[in-house]
mmCIF file of C-alpha atoms and ligand atoms in Angstrom:
data_model
loop_
_atom_site.group_PDB
_atom_site.id
_atom_site.type_symbol
_atom_site.label_atom_id
_atom_site.label_comp_id
_atom_site.label_asym_id
_atom_site.label_seq_id
_atom_site.Cartn_x
_atom_site.Cartn_y
_atom_site.Cartn_z
ATOM 1 C CA MET A 1 67.373 152.855 71.125
ATOM 2 C CA ILE A 2 70.583 153.610 73.011
ATOM 3 C CA ARG A 3 69.020 154.841 76.240
ATOM 4 C CA PRO A 4 67.065 151.661 77.114
ATOM 5 C CA LEU A 5 70.148 149.555 76.385
ATOM 6 C CA VAL A 6 72.242 151.585 78.827
ATOM 7 C CA ALA A 7 69.537 151.219 81.461
ATOM 8 C CA VAL A 8 69.517 147.449 81.042
ATOM 9 C CA LEU A 9 73.294 147.235 81.406
ATOM 10 C CA VAL A 10 73.319 149.343 84.566
ATOM 11 C CA ALA A 11 70.583 147.261 86.140
ATOM 12 C CA ALA A 12 72.344 144.028 85.220
ATOM 13 C CA VAL A 13 75.671 145.073 86.767
ATOM 14 C CA SER A 14 73.996 145.667 90.118
ATOM 15 C CA PHE A 15 73.025 141.974 90.233
ATOM 16 C CA GLY A 16 76.512 140.789 89.376
ATOM 17 C CA VAL A 17 77.215 140.191 85.717
ATOM 18 C CA ALA A 18 80.637 139.672 84.236
ATOM 19 C CA ASN A 19 82.402 137.433 81.823
ATOM 20 C CA GLY A 20 79.077 136.222 80.488
ATOM 21 C CA TYR A 21 77.701 134.755 83.717
ATOM 22 C CA THR A 22 75.287 136.221 86.251
ATOM 23 C CA VAL A 23 74.786 135.814 89.995
ATOM 24 C CA ASP A 24 71.477 136.833 91.563
ATOM 25 C CA ALA A 25 68.950 136.021 94.307
ATOM 26 C CA GLU A 26 65.985 135.423 91.975
ATOM 27 C CA ILE A 27 65.070 132.021 93.409
ATOM 28 C CA PRO A 28 62.598 131.063 96.171
ATOM 29 C CA ALA A 29 63.908 132.402 99.502
ATOM 30 C CA GLY A 30 66.813 133.975 97.614
ATOM 31 C CA ASN A 31 69.314 136.033 99.614
ATOM 32 C CA ILE A 32 72.628 137.427 98.401
ATOM 33 C CA VAL A 33 74.588 140.636 97.917
ATOM 34 C CA VAL A 34 77.101 140.421 95.058
ATOM 35 C CA LYS A 35 80.089 142.649 95.811
ATOM 36 C CA SER A 36 82.158 141.956 92.718
ATOM 37 C CA ILE A 37 82.895 139.464 89.990
ATOM 38 C CA GLU A 38 86.440 139.271 88.717
ATOM 39 C CA GLY A 39 87.245 136.454 86.341
ATOM 40 C CA ASP A 40 86.297 133.220 88.085
ATOM 41 C CA VAL A 41 86.037 134.721 91.578
ATOM 42 C CA VAL A 42 82.686 135.939 92.892
ATOM 43 C CA LYS A 43 82.829 138.085 96.042
ATOM 44 C CA LEU A 44 79.576 138.203 97.952
ATOM 45 C CA LYS A 45 77.951 138.377 101.343
ATOM 46 C CA GLN A 46 74.641 137.611 103.021
ATOM 47 C CA ASP A 47 71.801 140.124 102.859
ATOM 48 C CA PHE A 48 71.234 140.777 106.578
ATOM 49 C CA ARG A 49 68.074 142.923 106.165
ATOM 50 C CA ASP A 50 66.613 143.641 109.633
ATOM 51 C CA THR A 51 69.108 141.429 111.454
ATOM 52 C CA PRO A 52 71.631 143.656 113.227
ATOM 53 C CA GLY A 53 75.132 142.283 112.916
ATOM 54 C CA HIS A 54 76.111 139.061 111.207
ATOM 55 C CA TRP A 55 74.020 135.990 110.399
ATOM 56 C CA ILE A 56 74.552 132.991 108.185
ATOM 57 C CA TYR A 57 71.785 132.433 105.606
ATOM 58 C CA TRP A 58 72.201 132.890 101.854
ATOM 59 C CA ALA A 59 70.774 131.367 98.637
ATOM 60 C CA PHE A 60 71.495 132.383 95.059
ATOM 61 C CA ARG A 61 71.711 131.175 91.469
ATOM 62 C CA VAL A 62 74.405 131.360 88.815
ATOM 63 C CA ARG A 63 73.500 131.416 85.151
ATOM 64 C CA GLY A 64 75.719 131.170 82.110
ATOM 65 C CA ALA A 65 78.781 129.651 83.780
ATOM 66 C CA ALA A 66 78.741 126.265 82.015
ATOM 67 C CA GLY A 67 82.212 124.769 81.757
ATOM 68 C CA ARG A 68 83.828 127.141 84.300
ATOM 69 C CA THR A 69 85.166 126.538 87.799
ATOM 70 C CA LEU A 70 84.151 129.408 90.080
ATOM 71 C CA THR A 71 85.254 130.365 93.577
ATOM 72 C CA PHE A 72 82.625 131.952 95.834
ATOM 73 C CA ASP A 73 84.225 134.134 98.476
ATOM 74 C CA PHE A 74 82.269 135.632 101.395
ATOM 75 C CA GLY A 75 85.295 137.658 102.538
ATOM 76 C CA ASP A 76 85.241 137.876 106.329
ATOM 77 C CA SER A 77 81.585 136.824 106.649
ATOM 78 C CA ALA A 78 81.236 133.240 107.926
ATOM 79 C CA ALA A 79 78.874 131.522 105.505
ATOM 80 C CA VAL A 80 80.010 128.053 104.450
ATOM 81 C CA GLY A 81 79.021 125.046 106.508
ATOM 82 C CA SER A 82 80.775 121.816 107.361
ATOM 83 C CA ARG A 83 79.914 120.083 104.057
ATOM 84 C CA GLY A 84 80.285 123.090 101.750
ATOM 85 C CA ALA A 85 77.283 124.530 99.903
ATOM 86 C CA ALA A 86 73.965 122.895 99.121
ATOM 87 C CA VAL A 87 73.781 122.662 95.320
ATOM 88 C CA SER A 88 70.861 122.096 92.939
ATOM 89 C CA GLU A 89 71.118 121.693 89.186
ATOM 90 C CA ASP A 90 67.372 121.238 88.620
ATOM 91 C CA HIS A 91 65.872 124.494 89.893
ATOM 92 C CA GLY A 92 65.591 123.337 93.485
ATOM 93 C CA GLY A 93 64.169 119.874 92.785
ATOM 94 C CA HIS A 94 67.141 118.029 94.303
ATOM 95 C CA TRP A 95 69.977 119.248 96.484
ATOM 96 C CA ARG A 96 73.322 117.793 97.596
ATOM 97 C CA TRP A 97 76.397 118.998 99.483
ATOM 98 C CA SER A 98 79.176 120.389 97.298
ATOM 99 C CA ASP A 99 81.908 118.684 99.323
ATOM 100 C CA PHE A 100 80.964 115.288 97.885
ATOM 101 C CA GLU A 101 82.073 116.486 94.461
ATOM 102 C CA ARG A 102 84.801 119.029 95.167
ATOM 103 C CA ASP A 103 88.215 118.698 96.691
ATOM 104 C CA ASP A 104 88.074 121.948 98.652
ATOM 105 C CA PRO A 105 90.461 121.729 101.670
ATOM 106 C CA ARG A 106 89.196 119.809 104.742
ATOM 107 C CA ASP A 107 89.979 120.095 108.407
ATOM 108 C CA PRO A 108 92.473 117.271 109.003
ATOM 109 C CA VAL A 109 90.842 116.176 112.275
ATOM 110 C CA THR A 110 87.089 116.624 111.796
ATOM 111 C CA GLY A 111 86.930 116.249 108.025
ATOM 112 C CA ASP A 112 84.811 119.420 107.849
ATOM 113 C CA HIS A 113 85.055 121.868 104.955
ATOM 114 C CA ALA A 114 88.041 123.894 106.142
ATOM 115 C CA SER A 115 87.048 127.386 105.043
ATOM 116 C CA TYR A 116 84.193 129.221 106.730
ATOM 117 C CA THR A 117 84.003 131.708 103.862
ATOM 118 C CA THR A 118 84.767 130.105 100.492
ATOM 119 C CA PHE A 119 83.752 127.170 98.334
ATOM 120 C CA THR A 120 84.267 126.264 94.713
ATOM 121 C CA TRP A 121 82.056 124.714 92.064
ATOM 122 C CA LYS A 122 82.864 123.181 88.685
ATOM 123 C CA PHE A 123 79.998 123.728 86.284
ATOM 124 C CA GLY A 124 79.443 120.931 83.791
ATOM 125 C CA PRO A 125 79.318 121.687 80.070
ATOM 126 C CA ASP A 126 75.501 121.929 80.190
ATOM 127 C CA ASP A 127 75.091 123.520 83.637
ATOM 128 C CA ASN A 128 73.674 126.825 82.506
ATOM 129 C CA GLU A 129 71.822 127.442 85.765
ATOM 130 C CA VAL A 130 72.880 126.160 89.191
ATOM 131 C CA TRP A 131 71.397 127.130 92.557
ATOM 132 C CA PHE A 132 73.450 127.318 95.757
ATOM 133 C CA SER A 133 72.315 127.630 99.363
ATOM 134 C CA GLN A 134 73.766 127.619 102.861
ATOM 135 C CA THR A 135 71.278 124.879 103.800
ATOM 136 C CA PHE A 136 68.886 122.386 102.239
ATOM 137 C CA PRO A 137 65.762 124.476 101.553
ATOM 138 C CA TYR A 138 62.404 123.472 103.016
ATOM 139 C CA SER A 139 59.597 125.723 101.801
ATOM 140 C CA GLN A 140 55.851 125.789 101.326
ATOM 141 C CA SER A 141 56.109 123.543 98.249
ATOM 142 C CA ASP A 142 57.879 120.849 100.313
ATOM 143 C CA TRP A 143 55.142 121.005 102.945
ATOM 144 C CA GLU A 144 52.442 120.792 100.268
ATOM 145 C CA ALA A 145 54.170 117.813 98.644
ATOM 146 C CA PHE A 146 54.264 116.054 102.035
ATOM 147 C CA LEU A 147 50.541 116.647 102.573
ATOM 148 C CA ALA A 148 49.674 115.656 99.014
ATOM 149 C CA ALA A 149 51.406 112.306 99.503
ATOM 150 C CA HIS A 150 48.877 111.579 102.281
ATOM 151 C CA ALA A 151 45.810 113.141 100.640
ATOM 152 C CA ALA A 152 43.875 109.877 100.975
ATOM 153 C CA ASP A 153 44.019 110.270 104.784
ATOM 154 C CA TYR A 154 42.752 113.838 104.820
ATOM 155 C CA GLY A 155 39.932 114.279 107.316
ATOM 156 C CA ARG A 156 40.740 110.959 108.954
ATOM 157 C CA VAL A 157 44.379 111.169 110.080
ATOM 158 C CA PHE A 158 45.018 114.852 109.467
ATOM 159 C CA VAL A 159 43.409 118.160 108.582
ATOM 160 C CA THR A 160 44.981 121.490 107.725
ATOM 161 C CA ASN A 161 43.981 125.021 108.589
ATOM 162 C CA THR A 162 45.329 128.552 108.506
ATOM 163 C CA LEU A 163 46.781 129.711 111.831
ATOM 164 C CA CYS A 164 46.522 133.405 110.873
ATOM 165 C CA LEU A 165 47.760 135.824 108.253
ATOM 166 C CA SER A 166 51.367 137.003 108.391
ATOM 167 C CA LYS A 167 52.298 140.681 108.558
ATOM 168 C CA LYS A 168 52.488 140.675 104.763
ATOM 169 C CA GLY A 169 49.098 138.963 104.469
ATOM 170 C CA ARG A 170 50.274 135.428 103.709
ATOM 171 C CA PRO A 171 48.330 132.464 105.139
ATOM 172 C CA VAL A 172 50.367 130.732 107.858
ATOM 173 C CA GLU A 173 50.003 126.960 107.534
ATOM 174 C CA ALA A 174 48.881 124.803 110.440
ATOM 175 C CA GLY A 175 47.700 121.229 110.732
ATOM 176 C CA ARG A 176 46.332 118.623 113.127
ATOM 177 C CA PHE A 177 47.663 115.083 112.899
ATOM 178 C CA GLY A 178 46.951 111.746 114.553
ATOM 179 C CA ARG A 179 43.761 111.415 116.578
ATOM 180 C CA ILE A 180 41.824 114.462 115.428
ATOM 181 C CA ASP A 181 38.302 113.716 116.691
ATOM 182 C CA GLY A 182 38.911 115.622 119.952
ATOM 183 C CA LYS A 183 39.213 112.434 122.034
ATOM 184 C CA ALA A 184 42.998 112.079 122.039
ATOM 185 C CA LYS A 185 44.535 111.026 125.352
ATOM 186 C CA TYR A 186 47.632 113.194 124.656
ATOM 187 C CA ARG A 187 47.875 116.605 123.040
ATOM 188 C CA MET A 188 51.095 117.861 121.463
ATOM 189 C CA PHE A 189 52.072 121.152 119.873
ATOM 190 C CA VAL A 190 55.155 121.347 117.630
ATOM 191 C CA THR A 191 56.711 124.227 115.705
ATOM 192 C CA SER A 192 59.635 125.059 113.453
ATOM 193 C CA ARG A 193 60.967 128.229 111.831
ATOM 194 C CA HIS A 194 60.570 130.649 114.708
ATOM 195 C CA HIS A 195 63.858 131.513 112.988
ATOM 196 C CA CYS A 196 62.898 131.332 109.343
ATOM 197 C CA ALA A 197 66.213 130.138 107.906
ATOM 198 C CA GLU A 198 66.428 127.058 110.152
ATOM 199 C CA THR A 199 65.271 124.713 107.428
ATOM 200 C CA THR A 200 66.545 121.350 108.609
ATOM 201 C CA ALA A 201 64.259 121.541 111.645
ATOM 202 C CA THR A 202 61.245 121.320 109.324
ATOM 203 C CA PHE A 203 62.508 118.095 107.739
ATOM 204 C CA VAL A 204 62.590 116.691 111.287
ATOM 205 C CA MET A 205 59.051 117.936 111.916
ATOM 206 C CA GLU A 206 57.868 116.277 108.702
ATOM 207 C CA GLY A 207 59.436 112.997 109.807
ATOM 208 C CA LEU A 208 57.712 113.232 113.183
ATOM 209 C CA LEU A 209 54.336 113.927 111.580
ATOM 210 C CA SER A 210 54.844 111.192 108.963
ATOM 211 C CA ALA A 211 54.889 108.652 111.762
ATOM 212 C CA VAL A 212 51.125 109.096 112.254
ATOM 213 C CA PHE A 213 50.525 107.533 108.837
ATOM 214 C CA GLY A 214 52.623 104.433 109.493
ATOM 215 C CA ASP A 215 51.146 100.976 109.074
ATOM 216 C CA ASP A 216 53.062 99.846 112.141
ATOM 217 C CA GLU A 217 52.768 99.783 115.920
ATOM 218 C CA LEU A 218 53.927 103.386 116.254
ATOM 219 C CA GLY A 219 51.497 104.692 113.632
ATOM 220 C CA ARG A 220 48.565 102.806 115.148
ATOM 221 C CA TRP A 221 49.425 104.052 118.627
ATOM 222 C CA MET A 222 49.650 107.656 117.423
ATOM 223 C CA ARG A 223 46.349 107.519 115.535
ATOM 224 C CA GLU A 224 44.665 106.155 118.642
ATOM 225 C CA ASN A 225 46.275 108.279 121.337
ATOM 226 C CA ILE A 226 47.764 111.594 120.293
ATOM 227 C CA GLU A 227 46.705 114.733 118.494
ATOM 228 C CA ILE A 228 49.638 116.777 117.200
ATOM 229 C CA ARG A 229 49.046 120.371 116.208
ATOM 230 C CA ALA A 230 51.855 121.665 114.012
ATOM 231 C CA VAL A 231 52.972 125.020 112.664
ATOM 232 C CA PRO A 232 55.810 124.350 110.200
ATOM 233 C CA PHE A 233 56.635 127.975 109.234
ATOM 234 C CA VAL A 234 56.164 130.239 112.257
ATOM 235 C CA ASP A 235 57.965 133.181 110.598
ATOM 236 C CA LYS A 236 56.109 132.703 107.326
ATOM 237 C CA ASP A 237 57.205 135.936 105.648
ATOM 238 C CA GLY A 238 60.849 135.258 106.440
ATOM 239 C CA VAL A 239 60.587 131.718 105.035
ATOM 240 C CA VAL A 240 59.190 133.018 101.724
ATOM 241 C CA ASP A 241 61.385 136.100 101.460
ATOM 242 C CA GLY A 242 64.632 134.382 102.467
ATOM 243 C CA ASP A 243 65.335 136.547 105.515
ATOM 244 C CA GLN A 244 67.855 135.748 108.234
ATOM 245 C CA GLY A 245 65.021 136.089 110.772
ATOM 246 C CA LYS A 246 67.435 135.765 113.699
ATOM 247 C CA ASN A 247 67.562 138.727 116.114
ATOM 248 C CA ARG A 248 65.104 140.747 114.026
ATOM 249 C CA ARG A 249 64.584 144.285 115.257
ATOM 250 C CA PRO A 250 63.202 144.853 117.849
ATOM 251 C CA TYR A 251 63.107 141.100 118.604
ATOM 252 C CA ASP A 252 62.423 137.992 116.592
ATOM 253 C CA HIS A 253 59.547 135.481 116.725
ATOM 254 C CA CYS A 254 61.463 133.281 119.150
ATOM 255 C CA ARG A 255 61.617 136.029 121.796
ATOM 256 C CA ASP A 256 57.979 137.111 121.481
ATOM 257 C CA TYR A 257 56.367 134.998 124.262
ATOM 258 C CA ASN A 258 56.315 137.542 127.066
ATOM 259 C CA ASP A 259 53.876 137.784 129.960
ATOM 260 C CA ASP A 260 54.165 141.529 130.423
ATOM 261 C CA LYS A 261 53.368 142.575 126.847
ATOM 262 C CA PRO A 262 51.327 141.399 123.878
ATOM 263 C CA SER A 263 53.134 139.547 121.071
ATOM 264 C CA ILE A 264 54.303 141.780 118.232
ATOM 265 C CA HIS A 265 54.315 139.034 115.585
ATOM 266 C CA PRO A 266 50.823 137.924 114.444
ATOM 267 C CA GLU A 267 51.871 134.251 114.304
ATOM 268 C CA ILE A 268 52.928 134.276 117.977
ATOM 269 C CA LYS A 269 49.755 136.026 119.064
ATOM 270 C CA ALA A 270 47.758 133.360 117.180
ATOM 271 C CA ILE A 271 49.794 130.467 118.635
ATOM 272 C CA ARG A 272 49.259 131.713 122.188
ATOM 273 C CA GLU A 273 45.527 132.157 121.658
ATOM 274 C CA MET A 274 45.145 128.768 119.995
ATOM 275 C CA LEU A 275 47.076 126.948 122.733
ATOM 276 C CA GLU A 276 45.231 128.718 125.553
ATOM 277 C CA LYS A 277 41.871 127.876 123.982
ATOM 278 C CA TRP A 278 42.876 124.249 123.397
ATOM 279 C CA ALA A 279 44.076 123.900 126.987
ATOM 280 C CA LYS A 280 40.845 125.424 128.302
ATOM 281 C CA GLU A 281 38.791 122.950 126.277
ATOM 282 C CA SER A 282 40.879 119.818 126.725
ATOM 283 C CA GLY A 283 43.376 120.365 129.550
ATOM 284 C CA THR A 284 47.105 120.963 129.914
ATOM 285 C CA PRO A 285 49.136 120.141 126.780
ATOM 286 C CA SER A 286 51.012 116.842 127.087
ATOM 287 C CA VAL A 287 53.967 117.937 124.940
ATOM 288 C CA VAL A 288 55.165 121.316 123.682
ATOM 289 C CA MET A 289 58.127 121.010 121.308
ATOM 290 C CA ASP A 290 60.044 123.631 119.379
ATOM 291 C CA LEU A 291 62.546 122.700 116.663
ATOM 292 C CA HIS A 292 65.512 124.918 115.767
ATOM 293 C CA CYS A 293 68.928 124.892 114.125
ATOM 294 C CA PRO A 294 72.077 126.092 115.873
ATOM 295 C CA TRP A 295 74.720 128.356 114.339
ATOM 296 C CA LEU A 296 76.433 127.534 111.042
ATOM 297 C CA ARG A 297 79.039 125.047 112.304
ATOM 298 C CA GLY A 298 81.712 124.451 114.921
ATOM 299 C CA SER A 299 83.699 121.630 116.429
ATOM 300 C CA TRP A 300 82.365 118.923 118.712
ATOM 301 C CA LEU A 301 85.910 118.537 120.023
ATOM 302 C CA LYS A 302 85.676 121.868 121.812
ATOM 303 C CA LYS A 303 83.920 122.277 125.153
ATOM 304 C CA ASP A 304 80.308 123.503 124.813
ATOM 305 C CA ASP A 305 80.599 123.988 121.032
ATOM 306 C CA SER A 306 77.244 122.485 120.176
ATOM 307 C CA ASN A 307 76.752 123.286 116.488
ATOM 308 C CA GLU A 308 77.542 119.867 115.055
ATOM 309 C CA TYR A 309 75.335 117.445 116.954
ATOM 310 C CA ILE A 310 71.619 117.194 117.724
ATOM 311 C CA TYR A 311 70.711 118.167 121.274
ATOM 312 C CA ALA A 312 68.011 119.482 123.584
ATOM 313 C CA VAL A 313 68.257 123.006 124.985
ATOM 314 C CA GLY A 314 67.944 122.729 128.754
ATOM 315 C CA ILE A 315 65.537 124.636 130.958
ATOM 316 C CA LYS A 316 66.352 124.178 134.630
ATOM 317 C CA ASP A 317 62.760 124.003 135.921
ATOM 318 C CA VAL A 318 62.050 120.910 133.825
ATOM 319 C CA GLU A 319 65.514 119.390 133.595
ATOM 320 C CA PRO A 320 64.481 115.914 134.843
ATOM 321 C CA GLN A 321 61.773 115.500 132.181
ATOM 322 C CA GLN A 322 64.070 116.851 129.463
ATOM 323 C CA ARG A 323 66.898 114.535 130.461
ATOM 324 C CA ARG A 324 64.445 111.627 130.462
ATOM 325 C CA ILE A 325 63.267 112.215 126.876
ATOM 326 C CA CYS A 326 66.913 112.499 125.797
ATOM 327 C CA GLU A 327 67.814 109.211 127.493
ATOM 328 C CA ILE A 328 64.863 107.485 125.796
ATOM 329 C CA LEU A 329 65.727 109.027 122.443
ATOM 330 C CA GLU A 330 69.293 107.759 122.662
ATOM 331 C CA ARG A 331 67.965 104.275 123.431
ATOM 332 C CA VAL A 332 65.203 104.000 120.785
ATOM 333 C CA GLN A 333 66.740 105.952 117.870
ATOM 334 C CA GLU A 334 66.884 104.205 114.499
ATOM 335 C CA SER A 335 67.972 107.057 112.225
ATOM 336 C CA GLY A 336 71.712 106.678 112.660
ATOM 337 C CA SER A 337 72.111 110.321 113.590
ATOM 338 C CA GLY A 338 74.041 109.411 116.730
ATOM 339 C CA PHE A 339 71.937 111.295 119.291
ATOM 340 C CA LEU A 340 73.555 111.298 122.747
ATOM 341 C CA ALA A 341 71.676 112.113 125.949
ATOM 342 C CA SER A 342 74.950 113.450 127.351
ATOM 343 C CA ASP A 343 74.834 116.270 124.789
ATOM 344 C CA TYR A 344 71.921 117.775 126.781
ATOM 345 C CA TYR A 345 72.703 121.481 126.884
ATOM 346 C CA ALA A 346 71.764 122.251 130.474
ATOM 347 C CA GLU A 347 70.752 125.748 131.461
ATOM 348 C CA GLY A 348 73.916 127.570 132.459
ATOM 349 C CA ARG A 349 76.087 125.694 129.959
ATOM 350 C CA GLY A 350 77.900 127.591 127.160
ATOM 351 C CA TRP A 351 75.552 130.086 125.505
ATOM 352 C CA ASN A 352 72.442 128.817 127.333
ATOM 353 C CA THR A 353 72.313 131.483 130.033
ATOM 354 C CA GLY A 354 70.028 134.343 131.002
ATOM 355 C CA ALA A 355 71.926 136.708 128.681
ATOM 356 C CA ASN A 356 70.632 134.781 125.666
ATOM 357 C CA TYR A 357 67.015 135.501 126.620
ATOM 358 C CA LYS A 358 67.298 139.187 127.497
ATOM 359 C CA ALA A 359 65.320 140.180 124.381
ATOM 360 C CA GLY A 360 62.354 138.098 125.512
ATOM 361 C CA SER A 361 61.210 134.598 126.252
ATOM 362 C CA THR A 362 60.659 131.586 124.009
ATOM 363 C CA LEU A 363 57.738 129.259 123.303
ATOM 364 C CA THR A 364 59.114 126.629 125.666
ATOM 365 C CA GLN A 365 59.817 129.096 128.494
ATOM 366 C CA TRP A 366 56.305 130.527 128.137
ATOM 367 C CA ALA A 367 54.739 127.052 128.026
ATOM 368 C CA ILE A 368 56.491 126.061 131.259
ATOM 369 C CA ARG A 369 55.292 129.225 132.986
ATOM 370 C CA THR A 370 51.752 128.744 131.691
ATOM 371 C CA TRP A 371 51.462 124.973 132.261
ATOM 372 C CA PRO A 372 54.013 124.004 134.913
ATOM 373 C CA ASP A 373 52.371 120.574 135.119
ATOM 374 C CA ALA A 374 52.864 119.790 131.385
ATOM 375 C CA PRO A 375 54.487 116.348 131.083
ATOM 376 C CA LEU A 376 57.093 117.467 128.514
ATOM 377 C CA VAL A 377 58.281 120.831 127.199
ATOM 378 C CA VAL A 378 61.445 120.692 125.108
ATOM 379 C CA CYS A 379 63.381 122.333 122.282
ATOM 380 C CA PHE A 380 65.751 120.438 119.973
ATOM 381 C CA GLU A 381 68.545 121.950 117.915
ATOM 382 C CA ILE A 382 69.128 120.259 114.547
ATOM 383 C CA PRO A 383 72.459 121.030 112.821
ATOM 384 C CA PHE A 384 72.560 121.992 109.157
ATOM 385 C CA ALA A 385 74.943 119.414 107.750
ATOM 386 C CA ASN A 386 76.392 116.918 110.196
ATOM 387 C CA ALA A 387 76.232 115.217 113.539
ATOM 388 C CA ARG A 388 79.888 114.794 114.453
ATOM 389 C CA ARG A 389 81.347 112.731 111.600
ATOM 390 C CA MET A 390 77.972 111.791 110.127
ATOM 391 C CA THR A 391 76.704 113.840 107.210
ATOM 392 C CA LEU A 392 73.050 114.796 107.534
ATOM 393 C CA MET A 393 70.700 114.975 104.541
ATOM 394 C CA PRO A 394 66.893 115.169 104.318
ATOM 395 C CA PRO A 395 66.266 111.385 104.633
ATOM 396 C CA THR A 396 68.181 111.315 107.935
ATOM 397 C CA PHE A 397 66.502 114.467 109.228
ATOM 398 C CA ARG A 398 63.117 112.857 108.548
ATOM 399 C CA LEU A 399 64.172 109.611 110.221
ATOM 400 C CA PHE A 400 65.277 111.555 113.282
ATOM 401 C CA GLY A 401 61.766 113.033 113.391
ATOM 402 C CA ARG A 402 60.460 109.472 113.531
ATOM 403 C CA ASP A 403 62.955 108.772 116.339
ATOM 404 C CA ILE A 404 61.285 111.583 118.283
ATOM 405 C CA ALA A 405 57.882 109.962 117.749
ATOM 406 C CA LEU A 406 59.233 106.617 118.981
ATOM 407 C CA ALA A 407 60.687 108.330 122.044
ATOM 408 C CA LEU A 408 57.438 110.178 122.794
ATOM 409 C CA LYS A 409 55.477 106.927 122.820
ATOM 410 C CA ALA A 410 57.926 105.419 125.301
ATOM 411 C CA TYR A 411 57.975 108.638 127.344
ATOM 412 C CA LEU A 412 54.211 109.044 127.626
ATOM 413 C CA GLU A 413 53.495 105.351 128.196
ATOM 414 C CA PRO A 414 56.554 103.841 129.900
HETATM 415 ZN ZN1 LIG B 1 66.370 129.149 116.182
#
């Protein structure tokens, strides 16, 4: 009887057990390495997996800490965003930012969570299991809930299909929305999660796609005029497994659109084939849009520090069209996310230089090379937690997606 008990204790310690509470990554898209637990201080870091160097994603749960106040300390590994941690007390059903309920120190000028590496949480007397994450999760179940809410329109306003199987054999979701009878005047392709941990981009995509169901002028126009093909989880395995996804060895999904070699990720190979076939059948795509998130956080007060506002990533060859969609978006936006056309991150500015694309080229760069006459090719970066002083949460991300739809209508039919 003694031997199995010893084995259980050894296994448990490796997941971080002390003082009666446990810390582990056994949640959807879980990701954490527990270094030590001493009293009420948990020392941990992100599980980088096949990402060389540092990246920012983590998600874990704490069980058995009811009534305690714990400090989570990532040491020298930047991990905590501008509004603290995303917290769920109902197994991922609802999430909120920890800073609304904690008095962790704030930056006196920006109001951001001051520490890049620590946050605290006070567990209520009945909080026996609490989940924490760097960002608001958006996973397959969220996508399925979105589709289920519109099930009555299936076959009429949207259909779903499988783009391909991932490397690990998982079906990669795809869908067609809007005018799906093949007679659409405009054809759009939109993606998120080329970098799997960039969850807030998928809330924006959902908001954009939701617009096709609207009983309003925008919804009617979209159902009459545009077919949108969407791939919400390009790096499907990373989304499910909770990988960083960024800078994967030898290169990640976002750098896999190269003319001189075949794509190494099955999703990218399938996207290229699908788009080329669609263009052959129906003509040049009207819009190709890729949605991303920037780095963890920053300061909008500093020159070229772009991590805390929504912006388009500039490509010089199509700068006029990209600036035009940004100007329209600033004018028509209703979400309150404070989008500014002047935040356009022109090629050559800050990090947006050739050095950033040495590993390979992106969906938007490939689309411009393949269809130089496409009316609009653009990538937006969606921050994790705020746009300047405004806190961002899923309802606002979705509304910004609708802002994009409003802007597209005005762009395509001025
Ligand atoms: Zn990205």
